[in-house]
Coordinates of C-alpha atoms in Angstrom, one line a residue:
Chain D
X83 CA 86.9 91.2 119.3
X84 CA 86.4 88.5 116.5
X85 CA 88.0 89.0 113.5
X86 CA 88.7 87.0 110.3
X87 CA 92.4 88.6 108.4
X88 CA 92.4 86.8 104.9
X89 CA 95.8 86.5 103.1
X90 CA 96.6 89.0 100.4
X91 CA 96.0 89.5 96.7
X92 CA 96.6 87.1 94.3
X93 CA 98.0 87.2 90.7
X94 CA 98.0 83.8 88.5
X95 CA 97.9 82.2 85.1
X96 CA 95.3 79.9 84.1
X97 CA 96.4 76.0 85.6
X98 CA 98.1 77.3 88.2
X99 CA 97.2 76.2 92.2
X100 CA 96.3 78.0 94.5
X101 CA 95.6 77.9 98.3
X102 CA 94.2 81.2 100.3
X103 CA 94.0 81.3 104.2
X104 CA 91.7 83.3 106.7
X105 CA 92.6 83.4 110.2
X106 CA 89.9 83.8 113.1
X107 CA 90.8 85.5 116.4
X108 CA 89.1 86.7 119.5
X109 CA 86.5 83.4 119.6
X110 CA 86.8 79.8 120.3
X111 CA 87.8 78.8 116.4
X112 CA 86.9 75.5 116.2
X113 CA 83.1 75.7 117.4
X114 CA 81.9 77.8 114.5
X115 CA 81.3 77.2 111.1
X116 CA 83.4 79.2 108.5
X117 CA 82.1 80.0 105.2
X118 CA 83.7 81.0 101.6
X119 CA 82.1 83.3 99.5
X120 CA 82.6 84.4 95.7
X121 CA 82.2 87.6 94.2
X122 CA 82.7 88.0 90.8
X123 CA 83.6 91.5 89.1
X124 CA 80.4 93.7 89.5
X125 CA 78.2 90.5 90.2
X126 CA 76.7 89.5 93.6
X127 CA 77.2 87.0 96.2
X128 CA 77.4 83.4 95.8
X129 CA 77.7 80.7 98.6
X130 CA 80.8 78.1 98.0
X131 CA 81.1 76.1 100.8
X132 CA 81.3 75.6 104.4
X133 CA 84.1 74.0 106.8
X134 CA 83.6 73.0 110.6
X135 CA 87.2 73.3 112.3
X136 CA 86.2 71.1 115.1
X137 CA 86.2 67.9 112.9
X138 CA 87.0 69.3 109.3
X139 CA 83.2 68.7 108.3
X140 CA 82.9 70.0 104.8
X141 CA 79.7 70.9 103.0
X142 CA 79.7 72.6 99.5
X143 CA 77.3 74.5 97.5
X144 CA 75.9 71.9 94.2
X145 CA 78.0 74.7 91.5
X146 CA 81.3 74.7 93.3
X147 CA 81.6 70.9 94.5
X148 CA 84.6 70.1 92.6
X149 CA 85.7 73.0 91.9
X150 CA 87.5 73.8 94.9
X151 CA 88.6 72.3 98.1
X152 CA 88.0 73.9 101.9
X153 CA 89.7 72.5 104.6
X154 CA 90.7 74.1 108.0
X155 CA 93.6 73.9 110.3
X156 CA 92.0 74.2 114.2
X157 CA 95.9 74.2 115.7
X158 CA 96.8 77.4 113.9
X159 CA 93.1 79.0 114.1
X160 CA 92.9 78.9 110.3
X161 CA 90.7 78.3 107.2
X162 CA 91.8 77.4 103.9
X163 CA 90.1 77.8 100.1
X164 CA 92.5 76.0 97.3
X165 CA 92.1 75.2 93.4
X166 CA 94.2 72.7 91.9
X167 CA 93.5 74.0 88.1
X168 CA 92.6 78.0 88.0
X169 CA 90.8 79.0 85.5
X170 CA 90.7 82.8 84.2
X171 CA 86.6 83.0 85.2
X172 CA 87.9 82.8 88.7
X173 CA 88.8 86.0 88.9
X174 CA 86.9 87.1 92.1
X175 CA 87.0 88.5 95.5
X176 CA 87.0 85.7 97.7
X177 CA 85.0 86.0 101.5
X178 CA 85.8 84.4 104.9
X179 CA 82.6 84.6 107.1
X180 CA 82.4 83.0 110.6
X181 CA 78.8 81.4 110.7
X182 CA 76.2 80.8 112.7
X183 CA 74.6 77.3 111.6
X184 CA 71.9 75.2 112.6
X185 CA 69.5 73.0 110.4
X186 CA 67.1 75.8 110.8
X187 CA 69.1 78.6 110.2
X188 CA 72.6 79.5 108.8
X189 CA 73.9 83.5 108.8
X190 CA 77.0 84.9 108.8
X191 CA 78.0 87.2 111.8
X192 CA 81.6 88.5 110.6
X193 CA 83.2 88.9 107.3
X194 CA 86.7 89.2 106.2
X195 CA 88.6 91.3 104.4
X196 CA 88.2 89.2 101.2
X197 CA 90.6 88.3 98.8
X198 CA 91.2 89.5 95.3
X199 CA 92.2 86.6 93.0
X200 CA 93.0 87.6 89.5
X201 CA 93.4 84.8 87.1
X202 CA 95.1 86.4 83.5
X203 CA 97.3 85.1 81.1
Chain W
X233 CA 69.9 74.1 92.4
X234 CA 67.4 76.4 95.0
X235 CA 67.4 80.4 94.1
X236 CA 66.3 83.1 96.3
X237 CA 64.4 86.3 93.8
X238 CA 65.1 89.9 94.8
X239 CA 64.7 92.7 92.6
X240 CA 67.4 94.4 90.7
X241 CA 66.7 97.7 91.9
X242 CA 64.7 99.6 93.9
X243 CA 64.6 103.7 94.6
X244 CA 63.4 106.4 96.9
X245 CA 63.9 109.5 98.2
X246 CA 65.7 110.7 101.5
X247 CA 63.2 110.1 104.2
X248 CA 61.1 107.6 102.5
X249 CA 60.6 104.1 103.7
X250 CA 62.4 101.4 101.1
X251 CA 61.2 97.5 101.2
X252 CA 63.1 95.2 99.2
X253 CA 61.5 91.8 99.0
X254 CA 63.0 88.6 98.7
X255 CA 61.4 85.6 97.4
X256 CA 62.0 81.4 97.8
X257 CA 60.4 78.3 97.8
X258 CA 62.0 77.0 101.1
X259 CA 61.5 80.2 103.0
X260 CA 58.5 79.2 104.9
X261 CA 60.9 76.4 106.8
X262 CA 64.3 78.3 107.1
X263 CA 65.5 81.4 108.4
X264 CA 66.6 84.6 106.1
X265 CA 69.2 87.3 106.5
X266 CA 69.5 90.3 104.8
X267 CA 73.0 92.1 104.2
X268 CA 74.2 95.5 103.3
X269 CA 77.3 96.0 100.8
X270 CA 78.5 99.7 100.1
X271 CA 81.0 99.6 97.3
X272 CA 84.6 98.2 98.0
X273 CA 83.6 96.6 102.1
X274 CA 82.8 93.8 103.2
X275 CA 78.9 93.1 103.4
X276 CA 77.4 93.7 106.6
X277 CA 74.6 92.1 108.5
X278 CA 71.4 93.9 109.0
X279 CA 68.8 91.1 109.8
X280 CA 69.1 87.8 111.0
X281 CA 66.7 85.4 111.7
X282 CA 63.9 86.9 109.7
X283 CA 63.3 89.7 112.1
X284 CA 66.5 90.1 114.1
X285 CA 68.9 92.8 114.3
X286 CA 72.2 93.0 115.6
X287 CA 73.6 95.2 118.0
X288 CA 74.5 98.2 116.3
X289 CA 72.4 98.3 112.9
X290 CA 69.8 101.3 113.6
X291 CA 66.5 100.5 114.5
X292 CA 65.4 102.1 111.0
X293 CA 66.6 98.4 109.4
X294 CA 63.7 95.9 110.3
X295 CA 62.8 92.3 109.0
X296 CA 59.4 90.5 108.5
X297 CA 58.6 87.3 107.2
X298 CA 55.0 85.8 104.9
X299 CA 55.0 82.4 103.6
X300 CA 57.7 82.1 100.8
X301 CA 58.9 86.3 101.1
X302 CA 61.0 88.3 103.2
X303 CA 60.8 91.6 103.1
X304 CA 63.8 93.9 104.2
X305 CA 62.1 97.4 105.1
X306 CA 64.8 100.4 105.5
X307 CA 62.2 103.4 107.5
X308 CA 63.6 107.0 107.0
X309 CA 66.2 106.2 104.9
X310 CA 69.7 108.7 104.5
X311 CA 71.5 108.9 102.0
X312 CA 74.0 106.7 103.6
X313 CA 71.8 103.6 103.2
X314 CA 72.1 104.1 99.8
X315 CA 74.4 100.0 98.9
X316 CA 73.2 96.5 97.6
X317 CA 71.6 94.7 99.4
X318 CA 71.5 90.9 99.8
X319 CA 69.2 88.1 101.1
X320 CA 70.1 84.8 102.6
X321 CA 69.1 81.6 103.4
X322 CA 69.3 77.9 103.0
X323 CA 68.3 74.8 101.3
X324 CA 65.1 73.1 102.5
X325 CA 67.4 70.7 104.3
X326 CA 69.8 73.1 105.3
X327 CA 72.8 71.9 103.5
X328 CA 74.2 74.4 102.2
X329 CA 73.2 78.8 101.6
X330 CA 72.0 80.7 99.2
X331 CA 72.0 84.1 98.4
X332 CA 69.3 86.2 96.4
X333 CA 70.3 88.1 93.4
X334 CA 71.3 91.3 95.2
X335 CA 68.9 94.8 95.3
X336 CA 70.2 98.1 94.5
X337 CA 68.7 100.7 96.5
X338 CA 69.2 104.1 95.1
X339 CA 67.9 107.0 97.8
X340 CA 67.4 109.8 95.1

């Protein structure tokens, strides 16, 4: 069974850093893509990034290039979303999905749990 | 950047047949998926591919495809369908997703 287990809640002040996992099981980790994916309070879905365990091969959306960093860690079966600055507007739930990705086609098969950051003075 | 439309909102009553339409310039050359998210989950996928549905989404959840809309048609639909629902699809080159705006469905 594939699953993606994100780490738990967060609670942060503005400028703080922060680094949040997702761990895949139950499929071969490293040949599929793994997306993040923001949702802010009561607003919809928005596509971060992307992050190809096999090689680290990073592609971000055009409004969150900067703004973040994705990286993944094949040995341990585990993606990563970090901020080096947080600001209180990225107060979200944060999404691990486990893609399927071609140059045709990109969808996302599983979801995890999400994360709840809360960014608050 | 590239934006996929969907309306805000769309109703109908138990039994009736919703279509929530979802619109983009690069449509005609990429794929769209369509997602379901009931308050406090996860979304869940409900058409891949244009037309594609996963193992266990009900048959009642179909997809079709016309030049630059999708169109996410929900036949019969409980009360249990009642959630946002969500487009999805890339770039023209593929780089990197985008999601519509999100649709409402309200079963009355």
């Amino acid at each position: 069974e594939v699953q993606l287990v994100q780490s738990g809640a967060e609670v942060k002040k503005p400028g703080e850093s922060l680094k949040i996992s997702c761990k895949g099981s139950g499929y071969n980790f490293a040949r599929y893509w793994i997306g993040w994916v923001r949702q802010m309070p009561g607003k919809g879905l928005e596509w971060m990034g992307i992050v190809y365990p096999g090689d680290s091969d990073t592609r971000y959306s055009p409004s969150f290039q900067g703004q973040v960093t994705i990286s993944a860690d094949r040995s341990i079966n585990t993606a990563y979303l970090q901020w080096s600055s947080l600001k209180a507007s990225d107060t979200a739930i944060y999404y691990c999905a486990r893609l399927q990705y071609t140059s045709a086609t990109n969808y996302i098969d599983y979801w995890g749990q999400g994360t709840l950051v809360n960014v608050s003075s | 950047s590239y934006e996929l439309t969907q309306p805000p909102s769309v109703s109908v009553s138990p039994g009736q047949t919703a279509r929530i339409t979802c619109s983009g310039d690069a449509l005609p050359n990429q794929y769209a998926s369509w997602y379901q998210q009931k308050p406090g989950q996860a979304p869940v996928l409900v058409i891949y591919k244009d037309t594609e549905r996963p193992s266990g989404i009900p048959e009642r959840f179909s997809g079709s495809s016309s030049g630059t809309t999708v169109t996410l048609t929900i036949t019969g639909v409980p009360a249990e369908d009642e959630a946002d629902y969500y487009c999805q699809s890339a770039d023209s080159s593929g780089t990197y997703g985008v999601f519509g705006g999100g649709t409402r469905l309200t079963v009355l």
